[in-house]
Coordinates of C-alpha atoms in Angstrom, one line a residue:
M30 CA -24.6 75.3 -10.2
S31 CA -21.6 73.0 -9.7
L32 CA -23.2 71.3 -6.8
R33 CA -26.4 70.8 -8.6
S34 CA -24.6 69.3 -11.6
T35 CA -22.7 66.9 -9.4
L36 CA -26.0 65.8 -7.7
R37 CA -27.6 65.4 -11.0
N38 CA -24.7 63.2 -12.2
W39 CA -24.9 61.0 -9.1
F40 CA -28.7 60.7 -8.7
G41 CA -29.7 60.5 -12.4
R42 CA -31.8 57.7 -13.6
R43 CA -28.9 55.9 -15.2
H44 CA -26.8 56.0 -12.0
L45 CA -29.8 54.9 -9.9
G46 CA -30.3 51.9 -12.3
F47 CA -26.6 50.9 -11.9
G48 CA -26.9 51.3 -8.1
A49 CA -29.9 49.0 -8.0
M50 CA -28.1 46.4 -10.2
G51 CA -25.1 46.6 -7.9
L52 CA -27.2 46.0 -4.8
A53 CA -28.9 43.1 -6.5
A54 CA -25.5 41.7 -7.4
V55 CA -24.3 42.0 -3.8
A56 CA -27.4 40.3 -2.5
V57 CA -27.0 37.4 -5.1
I58 CA -23.3 37.0 -4.1
A59 CA -24.2 36.9 -0.4
W60 CA -27.0 34.3 -1.1
V61 CA -24.6 32.2 -3.2
A62 CA -22.0 32.3 -0.4
F63 CA -24.6 31.4 2.2
E64 CA -25.9 28.4 0.2
T65 CA -22.4 27.2 -0.8
T66 CA -21.1 27.5 2.7
L67 CA -24.1 25.8 4.3
N68 CA -24.0 22.9 1.8
A69 CA -20.3 22.5 2.3
T70 CA -20.6 22.5 6.1
V71 CA -23.6 20.1 6.0
H72 CA -21.6 17.7 3.8
D73 CA -18.5 18.0 6.0
S74 CA -20.7 17.4 9.1
R75 CA -22.2 14.3 7.5
E76 CA -18.8 12.9 6.7
Q77 CA -17.4 13.6 10.2
A78 CA -20.5 12.0 11.8
Q79 CA -20.1 9.0 9.5
R80 CA -16.5 8.6 10.5
R81 CA -17.4 8.9 14.2
L82 CA -20.2 6.4 13.9
A83 CA -17.8 4.0 12.2
L84 CA -15.4 4.4 15.1
F85 CA -18.1 3.9 17.6
E86 CA -19.3 0.8 15.7
R87 CA -15.7 -0.7 15.8
T88 CA -15.6 0.0 19.6
L89 CA -18.9 -1.7 20.1
E90 CA -18.0 -4.7 18.0
A91 CA -14.7 -5.0 19.8
I92 CA -16.4 -5.1 23.2
I93 CA -18.9 -7.7 22.1
E94 CA -16.3 -9.8 20.2
R95 CA -14.2 -9.9 23.4
F96 CA -16.8 -12.1 25.0
H97 CA -17.9 -14.2 22.0
Y98 CA -15.8 -17.2 23.1
L99 CA -17.4 -17.5 26.6
P100 CA -20.7 -19.2 25.7
V101 CA -18.8 -21.8 23.6
A102 CA -16.2 -22.4 26.3
I103 CA -18.8 -22.7 29.0
S104 CA -20.9 -25.2 26.9
Q105 CA -17.8 -27.5 26.6
A106 CA -16.7 -27.3 30.3
P107 CA -17.2 -30.6 32.3
E108 CA -18.6 -28.6 35.3
T109 CA -21.3 -27.1 33.1
R110 CA -22.3 -30.3 31.4
A111 CA -22.4 -32.2 34.8
A112 CA -24.7 -29.6 36.4
L113 CA -27.1 -29.5 33.4
A114 CA -27.1 -33.3 33.2
D115 CA -28.0 -33.7 36.9
P116 CA -29.5 -30.3 38.1
D117 CA -30.7 -32.0 41.4
N118 CA -27.1 -32.9 42.4
P119 CA -26.0 -30.2 44.9
A120 CA -22.3 -31.0 44.4
A121 CA -22.5 -30.7 40.6
V122 CA -24.4 -27.4 40.9
E123 CA -21.9 -26.0 43.5
A124 CA -19.0 -27.0 41.2
A125 CA -20.7 -25.2 38.3
N126 CA -21.3 -22.1 40.4
G127 CA -17.7 -22.0 41.5
F128 CA -16.5 -22.5 37.9
L129 CA -18.6 -19.7 36.5
S130 CA -17.6 -17.3 39.3
K131 CA -13.9 -17.8 38.7
L132 CA -14.3 -17.6 35.0
N133 CA -16.2 -14.3 35.2
E134 CA -13.5 -12.9 37.5
T135 CA -11.1 -13.4 34.6
A136 CA -13.4 -12.5 31.7
G137 CA -15.1 -9.5 33.3
A138 CA -18.5 -10.0 31.9
G139 CA -21.7 -8.9 33.5
E140 CA -23.1 -12.3 34.4
I141 CA -22.6 -15.9 33.3
F142 CA -25.3 -18.5 33.9
L143 CA -26.7 -21.9 32.8
M144 CA -30.3 -22.6 31.9
E145 CA -32.0 -25.9 31.8
T146 CA -34.2 -26.9 28.8
N147 CA -37.2 -25.5 30.7
G148 CA -35.6 -22.1 31.0
A149 CA -34.8 -22.3 34.7
V150 CA -31.3 -21.0 35.8
V151 CA -29.4 -23.8 37.5
A152 CA -26.1 -22.1 38.1
A153 CA -24.7 -18.5 37.8
S154 CA -21.6 -16.5 38.4
N155 CA -23.5 -14.3 40.9
W156 CA -25.0 -17.2 42.8
W157 CA -23.8 -15.8 46.1
T158 CA -25.3 -12.2 45.7
L159 CA -28.7 -10.9 46.7
T160 CA -29.5 -10.5 43.0
S161 CA -28.6 -14.1 42.2
L162 CA -30.1 -15.5 39.0
V163 CA -30.2 -19.0 40.3
G164 CA -33.8 -20.4 40.3
T165 CA -35.1 -17.7 37.9
N166 CA -37.0 -18.8 34.8
Y167 CA -36.2 -17.0 31.6
S168 CA -37.9 -19.2 29.1
F169 CA -39.8 -16.2 27.7
R170 CA -36.5 -14.6 26.6
P171 CA -35.9 -14.9 22.8
Y172 CA -32.3 -15.6 23.3
F173 CA -33.2 -18.9 25.1
A174 CA -35.7 -20.2 22.5
E175 CA -33.4 -19.2 19.6
A176 CA -30.4 -20.9 21.2
L177 CA -32.3 -24.1 21.6
R178 CA -33.6 -23.9 18.1
L179 CA -30.6 -22.5 16.2
G180 CA -27.6 -23.4 18.5
R181 CA -26.8 -19.8 19.4
A182 CA -28.4 -16.4 19.7
E183 CA -27.7 -12.7 20.6
Y184 CA -30.2 -10.4 22.2
Y185 CA -30.3 -7.1 24.1
A186 CA -32.6 -6.7 27.0
F187 CA -33.1 -5.1 30.4
G188 CA -32.1 -7.4 33.3
I189 CA -35.1 -8.4 35.3
S190 CA -33.2 -9.6 38.4
T191 CA -30.3 -7.2 38.3
N192 CA -32.2 -4.2 36.8
V193 CA -29.1 -3.7 34.6
P194 CA -29.4 -3.8 30.8
G195 CA -27.0 -5.9 28.8
Y196 CA -26.3 -7.8 25.6
F197 CA -26.9 -11.6 26.0
L198 CA -24.8 -14.2 24.1
S199 CA -26.3 -17.7 24.4
Q200 CA -25.0 -21.1 23.2
R201 CA -26.9 -24.4 23.3
V202 CA -25.2 -27.2 25.3
D203 CA -25.6 -30.5 23.5
G204 CA -25.6 -33.8 25.2
P205 CA -25.5 -37.4 23.8
D206 CA -29.2 -37.6 23.8
G207 CA -30.1 -34.0 22.9
P208 CA -29.8 -30.5 24.3
L209 CA -28.8 -30.3 28.0
G210 CA -29.6 -26.6 28.3
V211 CA -28.2 -23.1 27.3
A212 CA -25.1 -21.3 28.4
V213 CA -25.6 -17.5 28.6
T214 CA -23.1 -14.6 28.9
K215 CA -24.4 -11.1 29.7
I216 CA -22.3 -8.2 28.5
N217 CA -22.7 -4.9 30.3
L218 CA -22.6 -2.1 27.7
G219 CA -22.3 0.7 30.2
E220 CA -18.6 0.9 29.4
I221 CA -19.2 2.0 25.8
E222 CA -22.1 4.3 26.9
A223 CA -19.7 6.1 29.3
A224 CA -17.1 6.4 26.6
W225 CA -19.6 8.0 24.2
W226 CA -20.8 10.4 26.9
R227 CA -17.2 11.6 27.4
S228 CA -17.0 12.4 23.7
G229 CA -19.7 15.0 24.0
E230 CA -21.6 13.6 21.1
L231 CA -25.4 13.1 20.8
I232 CA -25.3 9.4 19.9
G233 CA -27.7 6.5 20.4
I234 CA -28.3 2.9 19.4
V235 CA -31.8 2.1 18.1
D236 CA -32.9 -1.5 18.1
V237 CA -35.3 -3.4 15.8
N238 CA -38.3 -1.8 17.5
D239 CA -36.9 1.8 16.8
V240 CA -36.4 2.2 20.5
V241 CA -33.2 3.8 21.9
I242 CA -31.4 1.2 24.1
L243 CA -28.1 3.1 24.6
S244 CA -27.4 6.8 24.4
T245 CA -25.2 9.6 25.7
R246 CA -28.5 11.2 26.9
P247 CA -30.0 9.1 29.8
D248 CA -33.5 10.7 29.2
W249 CA -33.5 9.2 25.7
R250 CA -33.1 5.6 26.9
Y251 CA -36.1 3.3 26.1
R252 CA -37.8 6.0 24.1
P253 CA -38.7 5.5 20.4
L254 CA -37.3 7.8 17.8
Q255 CA -40.8 8.7 16.9
T256 CA -44.1 7.9 18.7
I257 CA -45.2 4.4 17.7
S258 CA -48.7 2.8 17.7
R259 CA -50.4 1.4 20.8
A260 CA -50.8 -2.1 19.2
R261 CA -47.0 -2.2 18.6
I262 CA -46.3 -1.0 22.1
E263 CA -48.4 -3.9 23.5
G264 CA -46.4 -6.4 21.5
I265 CA -43.1 -4.9 22.6
S266 CA -44.2 -5.0 26.3
S267 CA -44.8 -8.7 26.2
Q268 CA -41.1 -9.3 25.6
Q269 CA -40.2 -7.6 28.9
R270 CA -37.2 -6.2 27.0
Y271 CA -37.1 -2.7 28.5
G272 CA -37.6 -3.5 32.2
E273 CA -40.6 -3.0 34.4
N274 CA -41.5 0.5 33.1
G275 CA -41.4 -0.7 29.5
V276 CA -41.1 1.9 26.7
D277 CA -41.7 5.6 27.2
N278 CA -43.7 6.3 24.1
S279 CA -42.7 9.9 23.8
G280 CA -40.9 10.2 20.5
I281 CA -37.5 12.0 20.5
I282 CA -37.9 13.3 16.9
T283 CA -40.9 15.5 16.1
E284 CA -40.2 15.7 12.4
R285 CA -37.5 14.4 9.9
W286 CA -36.9 15.2 6.3
F287 CA -34.2 15.1 3.5
S288 CA -32.6 18.3 2.2
R289 CA -29.2 19.3 0.8
G290 CA -28.1 15.7 0.5
A291 CA -28.6 15.0 4.2
E292 CA -31.4 14.0 6.6
F293 CA -32.6 16.6 9.1
A294 CA -34.6 16.2 12.3
L295 CA -36.5 18.4 14.6
L296 CA -36.0 17.3 18.2
S297 CA -38.4 18.3 21.0
G298 CA -37.5 18.8 24.6
N299 CA -36.8 21.4 27.3
D300 CA -33.1 21.0 27.2
P301 CA -31.6 23.4 24.7
E302 CA -28.8 20.9 23.9
T303 CA -31.3 18.3 22.7
S304 CA -34.0 20.5 21.1
G305 CA -34.1 22.3 17.8
Y306 CA -32.9 21.4 14.3
F307 CA -30.2 18.7 13.8
I308 CA -28.4 16.8 11.0
M309 CA -29.3 13.1 11.5
Q310 CA -26.7 10.5 10.4
E311 CA -27.4 6.8 10.6
L312 CA -25.2 3.7 10.4
R313 CA -26.9 0.4 10.2
L314 CA -25.6 -2.6 12.1
P315 CA -27.2 -5.5 10.3
K316 CA -25.5 -8.1 12.4
H317 CA -27.5 -7.0 15.4
G318 CA -30.5 -5.4 13.7
W319 CA -29.5 -2.0 15.2
Q320 CA -28.8 1.5 14.0
L321 CA -26.2 3.9 15.3
I322 CA -27.6 7.4 15.1
A323 CA -25.7 10.7 15.6
F324 CA -27.2 14.2 15.8
T325 CA -25.3 17.3 14.8
P326 CA -26.7 20.7 15.8
L327 CA -27.7 22.8 12.8
A328 CA -27.5 26.2 14.5
P329 CA -23.7 26.5 14.4
L330 CA -23.7 25.6 10.7
Y331 CA -26.2 28.3 10.0
G332 CA -24.2 30.8 12.0
G333 CA -21.1 30.0 9.9
A334 CA -23.1 30.3 6.7
W335 CA -24.5 33.7 7.7
T336 CA -21.0 34.8 8.6
A337 CA -19.7 33.7 5.2
A338 CA -22.6 35.4 3.5
A339 CA -21.9 38.7 5.3
A340 CA -18.2 38.5 4.4
A341 CA -19.0 37.8 0.8
G342 CA -21.6 40.7 0.6
L343 CA -19.2 43.2 2.2
G344 CA -16.4 42.0 -0.1
A345 CA -18.7 42.3 -3.2
A346 CA -19.8 45.8 -2.1
A347 CA -16.2 46.9 -1.6
L348 CA -15.3 45.5 -5.0
L349 CA -18.2 47.2 -6.6
L350 CA -17.1 50.5 -5.0
I351 CA -13.6 50.0 -6.4
V352 CA -15.0 49.3 -9.8
V353 CA -17.0 52.5 -9.7
L354 CA -13.9 54.5 -8.8
L355 CA -11.9 52.7 -11.5
V356 CA -14.6 53.6 -14.1
Q357 CA -14.5 57.2 -13.1
R358 CA -10.7 57.2 -13.3
R359 CA -10.9 55.4 -16.6
R360 CA -13.1 58.1 -18.0
I361 CA -10.6 60.8 -17.1
I362 CA -7.7 58.7 -18.6
A363 CA -9.8 58.0 -21.7
Q364 CA -10.2 61.7 -22.3
R365 CA -6.5 62.3 -22.0
L366 CA -5.8 59.3 -24.2
A367 CA -8.1 60.7 -26.9
D368 CA -6.1 63.9 -27.1
H369 CA -2.9 61.8 -27.3
E370 CA -4.3 59.6 -30.0
R371 CA -5.1 62.5 -32.2
L372 CA -1.5 63.5 -32.1
E373 CA -0.3 60.0 -32.7
Q374 CA -2.6 59.7 -35.7
R375 CA -0.7 62.3 -37.6
V376 CA 2.5 60.3 -36.9
V377 CA 0.9 57.1 -38.1
E378 CA -0.2 58.7 -41.3
R379 CA 3.3 59.9 -42.1
T380 CA 5.0 56.6 -41.3
E381 CA 2.5 54.4 -43.2
D382 CA 4.2 55.0 -46.5
L383 CA 7.5 54.1 -44.9
H384 CA 6.1 50.8 -43.6
I385 CA 4.7 50.0 -47.1
A386 CA 8.1 50.6 -48.6
N387 CA 9.9 48.4 -46.0
A388 CA 7.4 45.6 -46.7
A389 CA 8.1 45.7 -50.4
L390 CA 11.8 45.6 -49.7
R391 CA 11.5 42.6 -47.4
E392 CA 9.5 40.7 -50.1
E393 CA 12.2 41.4 -52.7
I394 CA 14.9 40.1 -50.3
A395 CA 12.9 37.0 -49.7
D396 CA 12.5 36.4 -53.4
R397 CA 16.2 36.7 -53.9
I398 CA 16.9 34.2 -51.1
R399 CA 14.4 31.7 -52.6
A400 CA 16.0 32.1 -56.1
E401 CA 19.5 31.5 -54.6
N402 CA 18.3 28.4 -52.8
A403 CA 16.7 27.1 -56.0
Q404 CA 20.0 27.7 -57.9
R405 CA 22.0 25.8 -55.3
E406 CA 19.6 22.9 -55.4
A407 CA 19.7 22.8 -59.2
Q408 CA 23.5 22.8 -59.1
A409 CA 23.6 19.9 -56.6
G410 CA 21.1 17.9 -58.8
L411 CA 23.4 18.5 -61.8
V412 CA 26.4 17.3 -59.9
Q413 CA 24.6 14.2 -58.7
A414 CA 23.3 13.5 -62.3
A415 CA 26.9 13.8 -63.5
K416 CA 28.0 11.3 -60.9
M417 CA 25.4 8.8 -61.9
A418 CA 26.3 9.2 -65.6
S419 CA 30.0 8.6 -64.8
L420 CA 29.1 5.5 -62.7
G421 CA 26.9 4.1 -65.5
Q422 CA 29.7 4.5 -68.0
A423 CA 32.2 2.8 -65.6
L424 CA 29.8 -0.1 -65.0
A425 CA 29.3 -0.6 -68.7
G426 CA 33.0 -0.7 -69.2
V427 CA 33.6 -3.2 -66.4
A428 CA 30.8 -5.4 -67.7
H429 CA 32.3 -5.5 -71.2
E430 CA 35.9 -6.2 -69.9
V431 CA 34.7 -8.9 -67.5
S432 CA 32.5 -10.8 -69.9
Q433 CA 35.4 -12.1 -72.1
P434 CA 37.4 -13.6 -69.1
V435 CA 34.2 -15.1 -67.8
A436 CA 33.5 -16.8 -71.2
A437 CA 37.1 -18.1 -71.3
L438 CA 36.8 -19.4 -67.7
T439 CA 33.6 -21.2 -68.6
T440 CA 35.4 -23.0 -71.5
H441 CA 38.3 -24.0 -69.2
I442 CA 35.9 -25.4 -66.5
A443 CA 34.1 -27.4 -69.2
S444 CA 37.4 -28.9 -70.3
A445 CA 38.4 -29.7 -66.7
R446 CA 35.1 -31.4 -66.2
L447 CA 35.8 -33.7 -69.2
V448 CA 39.2 -34.6 -67.8
A449 CA 37.7 -35.3 -64.4
A450 CA 35.1 -37.5 -66.0
Q451 CA 37.8 -39.5 -67.9
K452 CA 39.7 -40.0 -64.7
Q453 CA 36.4 -40.7 -62.8
D454 CA 37.3 -38.3 -60.0
A455 CA 33.9 -37.5 -58.4
D456 CA 35.3 -34.9 -55.9
I457 CA 37.0 -32.8 -58.5
G458 CA 33.8 -33.0 -60.7
Q459 CA 31.6 -31.8 -57.9
I460 CA 34.0 -28.9 -57.2
L461 CA 34.0 -28.0 -60.9
S462 CA 30.2 -28.1 -61.0
T463 CA 30.0 -25.6 -58.1
M464 CA 32.5 -23.4 -59.8
D465 CA 30.5 -23.6 -63.0
K466 CA 27.4 -22.3 -61.2
V467 CA 29.3 -19.4 -59.8
V468 CA 30.7 -18.5 -63.2
D469 CA 27.2 -18.7 -64.7
R470 CA 26.0 -16.3 -62.0
L471 CA 28.9 -14.0 -62.7
A472 CA 28.0 -14.1 -66.4
A473 CA 24.4 -13.3 -65.6
L474 CA 25.4 -10.3 -63.5
T475 CA 27.7 -9.0 -66.3
G476 CA 24.8 -9.5 -68.7
H477 CA 22.6 -7.5 -66.3
L478 CA 25.1 -4.6 -66.3
K479 CA 25.2 -4.7 -70.1
T480 CA 21.4 -4.5 -70.1
F481 CA 21.5 -1.4 -68.0
A482 CA 24.1 0.1 -70.3
R483 CA 22.0 -0.6 -73.5
K484 CA 18.7 0.6 -71.9
E485 CA 16.9 -2.4 -73.2
T486 CA 13.1 -2.6 -73.1
R487 CA 11.6 -4.6 -70.2
I488 CA 10.9 -8.3 -70.9
E489 CA 8.4 -10.0 -68.7
T490 CA 9.9 -13.1 -67.0
Q491 CA 9.0 -15.3 -64.2
A492 CA 11.1 -16.6 -61.2
D493 CA 10.8 -19.4 -58.6
L494 CA 10.7 -17.5 -55.3
G495 CA 12.1 -20.4 -53.3
A496 CA 15.1 -20.8 -55.7
V497 CA 15.7 -17.1 -55.7
L498 CA 15.9 -16.9 -51.9
A499 CA 18.0 -20.1 -51.7
N500 CA 20.5 -18.7 -54.2
A501 CA 20.7 -15.4 -52.3
L502 CA 21.3 -17.1 -49.0
D503 CA 24.0 -19.3 -50.6
L504 CA 25.9 -16.3 -51.9
V505 CA 25.8 -14.4 -48.6
D506 CA 26.3 -17.6 -46.5
H507 CA 30.0 -16.8 -45.9
K508 CA 29.2 -13.4 -44.5
L509 CA 26.4 -14.8 -42.2
R510 CA 28.8 -17.4 -40.9
A511 CA 31.6 -14.8 -40.3
F512 CA 29.3 -12.7 -38.2
G513 CA 27.8 -15.6 -36.3
I514 CA 24.2 -14.9 -37.5
D515 CA 21.4 -17.4 -37.0
V516 CA 18.9 -17.6 -39.9
E517 CA 15.2 -18.3 -39.3
Y518 CA 13.7 -18.9 -42.8
T519 CA 10.0 -19.9 -42.8
R520 CA 9.7 -21.6 -46.3
Y521 CA 6.5 -21.4 -48.2
R522 CA 4.7 -24.7 -48.7
G523 CA 4.5 -25.3 -52.4
H524 CA 5.8 -23.8 -55.6
L525 CA 5.6 -20.0 -55.8
Q526 CA 6.1 -18.2 -59.1
V527 CA 6.5 -14.4 -59.2
T528 CA 7.0 -11.9 -61.9
G529 CA 10.6 -10.7 -62.4
N530 CA 14.0 -11.6 -63.6
P531 CA 15.5 -14.3 -61.2
V532 CA 18.9 -12.6 -61.3
H533 CA 17.5 -9.2 -60.5
L534 CA 15.5 -10.6 -57.6
E535 CA 18.5 -12.5 -56.3
Q536 CA 20.4 -9.2 -56.4
V537 CA 17.6 -7.5 -54.4
F538 CA 17.6 -10.1 -51.7
I539 CA 21.4 -10.3 -51.6
N540 CA 21.4 -6.6 -50.9
L541 CA 18.8 -6.8 -48.1
I542 CA 20.4 -9.8 -46.4
A543 CA 23.9 -8.3 -46.6
N544 CA 22.6 -5.0 -45.1
A545 CA 20.9 -6.9 -42.3
A546 CA 24.1 -8.7 -41.5
D547 CA 26.1 -5.5 -41.4
A548 CA 23.4 -4.0 -39.0
M549 CA 23.9 -7.0 -36.6
E550 CA 27.7 -7.1 -36.7
H551 CA 28.1 -5.5 -33.2
T552 CA 24.9 -6.6 -31.5
A553 CA 24.6 -9.3 -28.8
I554 CA 21.6 -11.1 -30.4
R555 CA 22.0 -11.8 -34.1
V556 CA 19.0 -13.4 -35.8
L557 CA 18.0 -13.0 -39.5
S558 CA 14.3 -13.8 -40.1
I559 CA 12.8 -14.4 -43.5
G560 CA 9.0 -14.8 -43.8
I561 CA 6.7 -15.3 -46.8
R562 CA 3.0 -14.4 -46.9
V563 CA 0.6 -14.5 -49.9
D564 CA -1.9 -11.7 -49.9
G565 CA -4.3 -11.9 -52.8
R566 CA -2.5 -11.3 -56.1
N567 CA 0.8 -10.4 -54.3
V568 CA 3.3 -12.1 -52.1
E569 CA 5.2 -10.3 -49.3
I570 CA 8.7 -11.4 -48.3
A571 CA 9.8 -9.9 -44.9
V572 CA 13.5 -9.7 -44.1
S573 CA 14.1 -8.8 -40.4
D574 CA 17.2 -8.3 -38.3
T575 CA 17.9 -7.7 -34.6
G576 CA 20.3 -4.8 -35.3
S577 CA 20.5 -1.3 -33.9
G578 CA 17.6 -0.1 -36.1
I579 CA 17.4 3.0 -38.3
P580 CA 16.5 6.5 -36.8
E581 CA 13.1 7.8 -37.9
G582 CA 14.6 10.8 -39.5
E583 CA 16.7 8.7 -42.0
L584 CA 13.8 6.5 -43.2
A585 CA 12.6 9.0 -45.8
N586 CA 16.0 9.1 -47.6
L587 CA 16.9 5.4 -47.3
F588 CA 16.2 4.5 -50.9
D589 CA 17.9 7.6 -52.4
P590 CA 21.1 7.0 -54.5
F591 CA 24.4 7.4 -52.6
Y592 CA 22.6 7.7 -49.3
S593 CA 24.0 5.3 -46.6
T594 CA 23.7 4.8 -42.9
K595 CA 26.9 2.7 -42.7
E596 CA 30.3 3.9 -41.7
A597 CA 32.5 5.8 -44.2
G598 CA 34.2 3.4 -46.7
R599 CA 31.7 0.5 -46.1
G600 CA 29.4 1.2 -49.1
L601 CA 28.4 3.6 -51.8
G602 CA 24.7 3.8 -50.8
L603 CA 23.5 2.3 -54.1
G604 CA 22.3 -1.1 -53.0
L605 CA 18.9 -0.1 -51.7
S606 CA 18.4 2.4 -54.5
I607 CA 19.1 -0.2 -57.2
S608 CA 16.9 -2.8 -55.4
Y609 CA 14.1 -0.3 -55.1
G610 CA 14.2 0.4 -58.9
L611 CA 14.4 -3.3 -59.8
V612 CA 11.3 -4.2 -57.7
R613 CA 9.4 -1.1 -58.9
D614 CA 10.0 -2.0 -62.6
I615 CA 8.2 -5.3 -62.2
G616 CA 5.2 -3.8 -60.4
G617 CA 6.3 -4.4 -56.9
A618 CA 7.4 -2.3 -53.9
I619 CA 9.8 -2.2 -51.0
T620 CA 8.8 -0.8 -47.6
V621 CA 10.8 -0.5 -44.3
A622 CA 9.8 -0.4 -40.7
S623 CA 12.4 0.1 -38.0
T624 CA 12.6 0.6 -34.2
P625 CA 15.8 2.0 -32.9
G626 CA 17.5 -0.5 -30.6
Q627 CA 15.3 -3.4 -31.7
G628 CA 16.0 -3.9 -35.4
S629 CA 14.5 -3.3 -38.9
T630 CA 12.2 -5.1 -41.3
F631 CA 12.3 -4.7 -45.1
T632 CA 9.2 -6.0 -46.9
V633 CA 9.3 -6.8 -50.6
R634 CA 5.9 -7.1 -52.3
L635 CA 6.0 -9.0 -55.7
P636 CA 3.2 -9.9 -58.1
V637 CA 2.2 -13.6 -58.1
V638 CA 2.0 -15.4 -61.5
F639 CA -1.5 -16.9 -62.0
S640 CA -2.2 -20.0 -64.1
N641 CA -4.6 -20.0 -67.1
H642 CA -7.5 -21.1 -64.8
G643 CA -7.2 -17.9 -62.8
E644 CA -5.4 -19.7 -59.8
A645 CA -2.1 -18.7 -58.4
A646 CA 0.8 -20.8 -59.5
A647 CA 1.6 -21.2 -55.8
Q648 CA -1.5 -23.3 -55.4

């Protein structure tokens, strides 16, 4: 009964369904591994083939470029020009033959020869050999006609006299009365073909007729990639470009198609190395009208892909088996855990009340902490309020005591001005006028302090912004000079009236300018900038310094009473707070922007006073 139960568990419908799903998953993983590996290897093969073709192209161009100078040099040589000018002169022809022979011994080209305007070879570097080109007529060659017409030409063809293919570089030789002939250099490309053969690659060069002219496979030479039409074969044969036998019109490629981002080709043949399926990679050489073609066998890539698929399938099957074992183990553990959880449930039920009690206790402690913090903050606020009240009383007393001496000083200055006028002393009179202005300002300030003490109602007044800024700069001029600060003040063109008490506004700008001076006391560059900009119904005055700046964390508390970023003993921290209140009371605002290490900019926005016609007084 135990064995039957086990078999029933393993071979039941449910387990068979899971088994079928597992096999399907293994097959899918193997297929994905096959496709991924094959696509990757095809892509890598294409990139490697492209790099190899680029290297072969550079090698080919280097060989051809090495001889590019020869046709030009030959066309300019006196021996060449003499032989072409008088081809019936044996001495001139002999001198040209000797010159070409010696030149080719140094250059190492295939052959060098001269052609008359009728296409006949008058001199050649191989004049002394059995395969001499002298006397042969090559007027049918395209490189001859193109050189006469265009000045120079390049052409690949099979050598008729030497039976050796080569790349021909031709250059027209010009005389005083017209062309004398054509100088030709033949380059033997067998060197590069041998180098390619040693690399073990399947590589070939296809010309403009889709015919292979160079290849690592000799049996591919002068065969088209694919079979071409008879009419086209007849046209190609008339060029005598591929020797006496012409083109072997048996195509190398049976079929070609695109797949997996690459071009594939089916090659036919009896040699197993050059038959079957290959990846075909092309590199065009537009300068010569050729194509470099490389073939990579596809069989090794498929073999690697099948290996990867088998490995992935086996790995998936092993993983699936491990999962099955873990599931069985998990079931056993789950049963044991269920028993254990029933025991723990009783403990949880008994400790739940304790957790609730602890939570209530923690909430009560948090409420007590919040209450204590609120109490400390309230006490601190009361202390600060008491400080402010004491300071207000002290300021009221100072204003009252100072007002009487100021009034007496005003009287004495007036008397002194009368005496100076009687004695006609202009210098003393001017000094007394300046003192009178200062005393008037002191009286205005004491009056302002009395106004604060009496809590008077706000009276709408107007101020000339230019005069306010000028007075503020005058009062702080001694400090700016002491610190060596340059002032850049861009004055507004015209008369600009703003809402506010002139004395209050002067106090605001005196505080801002003095703070800017203190910030630049120890900096290398000390420039105070003041700019004015009218924006609609408001005017903005920007006071900028080149000081050390204000840290971002201190900007939020900058306008609080008794808050200061200066050193201890250099301020009470009330200047900005009072300035902020004065500007706010007239409907304006003060903002600050600061960059540590570069300086700060305080911007004061004030309402502009408009005329009865709805235009700004500044206009």
